[in-house]
Amino acid sequence: MSPRSMSKDEKRAEILDAAIRVFARTGFHATKIEDVAREARVAKGTIYLYFDRREDILDAAFVRFADGVLTQMRAIAKAREPALSRLRSIVEAMLAGAQSGPDLARLVFDFWAARRIGGSGERPGTPVDFAGIYVEYRQLIGSLLEQAKDEGAVRADVPEDTPAVIVGLVEGLLLQCLVDPGALTPSRMAEPALAVILDGLAPGAPH
Amino acid sequence: MSPRSMSKDEKRAEILDAAIRVFARTGFHATKIEDVAREARVAKGTIYLYFDRREDILDAAFVRFADGVLTQMRAIAKAREPALSRLRSIVEAMLAGAQSGPDLARLVFDFWAARRIGGSGERPGTPVDFAGIYVEYRQLIGSLLEQAKDEGAVRADVPEDTPAVIVGLVEGLLLQCLVDPGALTPSRMAEPALAVILDGLAPGAPH
Amino acid sequence: MSPRSMSKDEKRAEILDAAIRVFARTGFHATKIEDVAREARVAKGTIYLYFDRREDILDAAFVRFADGVLTQMRAIAKAREPALSRLRSIVEAMLAGAQSGPDLARLVFDFWAARRIGGSGERPGTPVDFAGIYVEYRQLIGSLLEQAKDEGAVRADVPEDTPAVIVGLVEGLLLQCLVDPGALTPSRMAEPALAVILDGLAPGAPH
Amino acid sequence: MSPRSMSKDEKRAEILDAAIRVFARTGFHATKIEDVAREARVAKGTIYLYFDRREDILDAAFVRFADGVLTQMRAIAKAREPALSRLRSIVEAMLAGAQSGPDLARLVFDFWAARRIGGSGERPGTPVDFAGIYVEYRQLIGSLLEQAKDEGAVRADVPEDTPAVIVGLVEGLLLQCLVDPGALTPSRMAEPALAVILDGLAPGAPH
DNA sequence: TATGAATGAGCTTTCATTCAT
DNA sequence: AATGAATGAAAGCTCATTCAT
């Protein structure tokens, strides 16, 4: 399976991918190192050649996930289109991403719970800059809003904290879809979400 | 301490309150039965006279928490005020609630992670109707929107899934605050949140 | 076997005794918690109700062993006899003690090796005052030497560090017996040991 | 680093030296093959080209250490001096040796503990003739005592087991110094040790 | 010869759950 | 009803040893 010529980084990535698959399927908390090893087709001990502790795998998985989202967002943000159009695309892309891999989105909750994000208890280990990732999400949205303002596509008095509202709206919507996949699907939510966001930002009369 | 005359239900509630305090402080995953017992001033074995399994305590805790929110929402929804004003109050109340007890909000993540909400894996035990709770959230909002429509306070073409967008927006915003408490606080977010929600729903030009 | 009425301390002592038996038989390093549990007729987990860590058992075992020796020494030192005679008795008693339980004496090496006595590496956990025990050994001998001097039974110019020499001699002799039980037995060594010690201390012509 | 022309034995010796350094520093029990490899500047697997099992390294280390001591003792024993003087030199040399490398002396405990010297449990592998080494120690001392007797430098009725007493005294003294390096140093112990040994053996009145 | 990635048996430790009192 | 000592399954992690290159 794994060629002997594989570099240390590649092997690590391979194990990480396996771990993400299992976490998504079983949940981090219920996933044993043994499970990750089996999925990655290696022995238990091998895992520890690439990760110091079980929790580090979760951290790495989250970072890989978040990086993917950020990369996609940055690409869209750089497109040659009106800012408002790019904002719309970003919202659609995030919802579409969750559509294709809902289990992966779940990983975020596991991460929150395991890492006690927002809790008063502290956890050992090198912390993942969770907040920093959201700061960048918001900055990206904020920068688009500024451009849209300059382009006259958005009201001039948009409150400062609006990026957080938009990011929250998208993430919260994903939660809803995760909780009640029967009633709600991400793709179907794009239109009403944008209706709320954009019409609220429109300079003149909506639509 | 606990009077001999206490009923089984009262005692159970007392233990549950203790558990919620510890879960909020320490996180469910890191909370041992022993910790709950200590907080409730009973012996470890006593817990098992009121709950069959450890996870049942988390379920019960979540239900009690969600019931509290719903009760509050229902009360506001019944007030003698314009529907739009009640909608605004609900949003403000939810954000204010998180403001006063951020640790309690964290319980929701623990619940998701432990109960594998939205995941493909199944968990044993009597399931809590997680989705149902959100259905009721959305119905409450949806009903207010209908009334607001009738009152002419809201555009007639508000998309059907808008309640999910609003609930998501509030929950997502809470997540943001939890993740980055330094930069964001729930109370400060009420105004920009309502700016996005309400102006987006307004019939004519915003404001 | 173990009556339910046993106090926590008694139970701890019982486990400790079992542990000492196994350590003596198998060596600390090769002894698994499981082995101790089996010898003590309890489950593995029970051990941890009385000792926090595996190493703590060794510490406690050593302390119990050393306390026994010290108690015996103190008792002899208080006897109503000439000081020199009591010194002789102490040497004989220590050698006789090792005679009856050579395996127990081995425990000391395990302790040294595990606790890295005298080494540059540090170990975690509450340290056992190893040096302090030997300080007391030496003080006891030293005090007897002083009395013997006053009684004129010993030369006046005995060097200050002589107690260390005597303690060392006895312990070192025990090592020899441990290493080569075929050729040497503690009981047989008492006479030559005393011949070296006492005649060396005699004021006039030896014997 | 290591020249290609190095013989198998030389390489083995080089690894052994590295191992002794690490054992002395860290203790055998806490030393991993990896540590030895790093110190010897070879890969882990290379160790196994020269030693079959981890314990064999300890055995070899001990033998090399003991051989060094014996060689030194033999050299002194052959000197052209009165036997008593040579005995004195040997005692001084052993104490001085420990003075220069206390960590190395610790190796002996590790060896005892790991090899279960004196214990009832048996260990696999080719055993090191631990007892034999001490036999030779004692024979060397015994032979010197005989010569001293012939030279009239020592009482005629020295008990047969006196060599064991002397060897034990020196070793035991070293233990004391190891245990309580603050209070005792080997070099300072030479004089009181010899006072006990020699004056005890003197034919007429001491000094 | 030398390497070092891979292995997996085996250990310590934890803790939900039970049950005799 | 209440207790808390006892249990033992279960899991994370280590590291001596192997072996393909």
PDB file of C-alpha atoms in Angstrom, chain A residues 155 157-162 165-166 169 195-202, chain B residues 88 91-92 95 169 173 188-202 206-207:
ATOM      1  CA  ARG A 155     -24.982  50.798   2.874  1.00  0.00           C
ATOM      2  CA  ASP A 157     -23.559  52.599   7.920  1.00  0.00           C
ATOM      3  CA  VAL A 158     -23.020  48.842   8.179  1.00  0.00           C
ATOM      4  CA  PRO A 159     -22.078  48.225  11.832  1.00  0.00           C
ATOM      5  CA  GLU A 160     -18.510  47.335  12.601  1.00  0.00           C
ATOM      6  CA  ASP A 161     -19.340  43.879  13.936  1.00  0.00           C
ATOM      7  CA  THR A 162     -21.260  42.789  10.872  1.00  0.00           C
ATOM      8  CA  VAL A 165     -22.746  38.337  12.262  1.00  0.00           C
ATOM      9  CA  ILE A 166     -22.282  36.980   8.769  1.00  0.00           C
ATOM     10  CA  LEU A 169     -24.985  33.163  10.441  1.00  0.00           C
ATOM     11  CA  ALA A 195     -31.723  37.145   1.238  1.00  0.00           C
ATOM     12  CA  VAL A 196     -31.305  38.058   4.896  1.00  0.00           C
ATOM     13  CA  ILE A 197     -27.713  39.135   4.560  1.00  0.00           C
ATOM     14  CA  LEU A 198     -27.762  41.049   1.323  1.00  0.00           C
ATOM     15  CA  ASP A 199     -31.079  42.750   1.451  1.00  0.00           C
ATOM     16  CA  GLY A 200     -30.166  43.954   4.851  1.00  0.00           C
ATOM     17  CA  LEU A 201     -27.047  45.483   3.461  1.00  0.00           C
ATOM     18  CA  ALA A 202     -28.618  46.953   0.347  1.00  0.00           C
TER      19      ALA A 202
ATOM     20  CA  ARG B  88     -36.220  41.626  18.526  1.00  0.00           C
ATOM     21  CA  VAL B  91     -32.873  37.764  19.865  1.00  0.00           C
ATOM     22  CA  GLU B  92     -31.751  40.114  22.559  1.00  0.00           C
ATOM     23  CA  LEU B  95     -27.736  36.807  23.416  1.00  0.00           C
ATOM     24  CA  LEU B 169     -27.526  33.508  13.075  1.00  0.00           C
ATOM     25  CA  LEU B 173     -22.972  34.386  16.834  1.00  0.00           C
ATOM     26  CA  ARG B 188     -22.432  43.946  21.974  1.00  0.00           C
ATOM     27  CA  MET B 189     -23.575  41.750  19.130  1.00  0.00           C
ATOM     28  CA  ALA B 190     -27.298  42.346  19.593  1.00  0.00           C
ATOM     29  CA  GLU B 191     -27.367  45.601  17.692  1.00  0.00           C
ATOM     30  CA  PRO B 192     -25.450  44.496  14.563  1.00  0.00           C
ATOM     31  CA  ALA B 193     -27.321  41.199  14.564  1.00  0.00           C
ATOM     32  CA  LEU B 194     -30.651  42.961  14.563  1.00  0.00           C
ATOM     33  CA  ALA B 195     -29.414  45.404  11.953  1.00  0.00           C
ATOM     34  CA  VAL B 196     -28.779  42.506   9.592  1.00  0.00           C
ATOM     35  CA  ILE B 197     -31.932  40.624  10.448  1.00  0.00           C
ATOM     36  CA  LEU B 198     -34.457  43.422  10.615  1.00  0.00           C
ATOM     37  CA  ASP B 199     -33.283  45.706   7.923  1.00  0.00           C
ATOM     38  CA  GLY B 200     -33.125  42.766   5.675  1.00  0.00           C
ATOM     39  CA  LEU B 201     -36.743  42.039   6.402  1.00  0.00           C
ATOM     40  CA  ALA B 202     -37.994  45.602   6.177  1.00  0.00           C
ATOM     41  CA  PRO B 206     -34.131  50.276   5.523  1.00  0.00           C
ATOM     42  CA  HIS B 207     -34.428  52.353   8.705  1.00  0.00           C
TER      43      HIS B 207
END
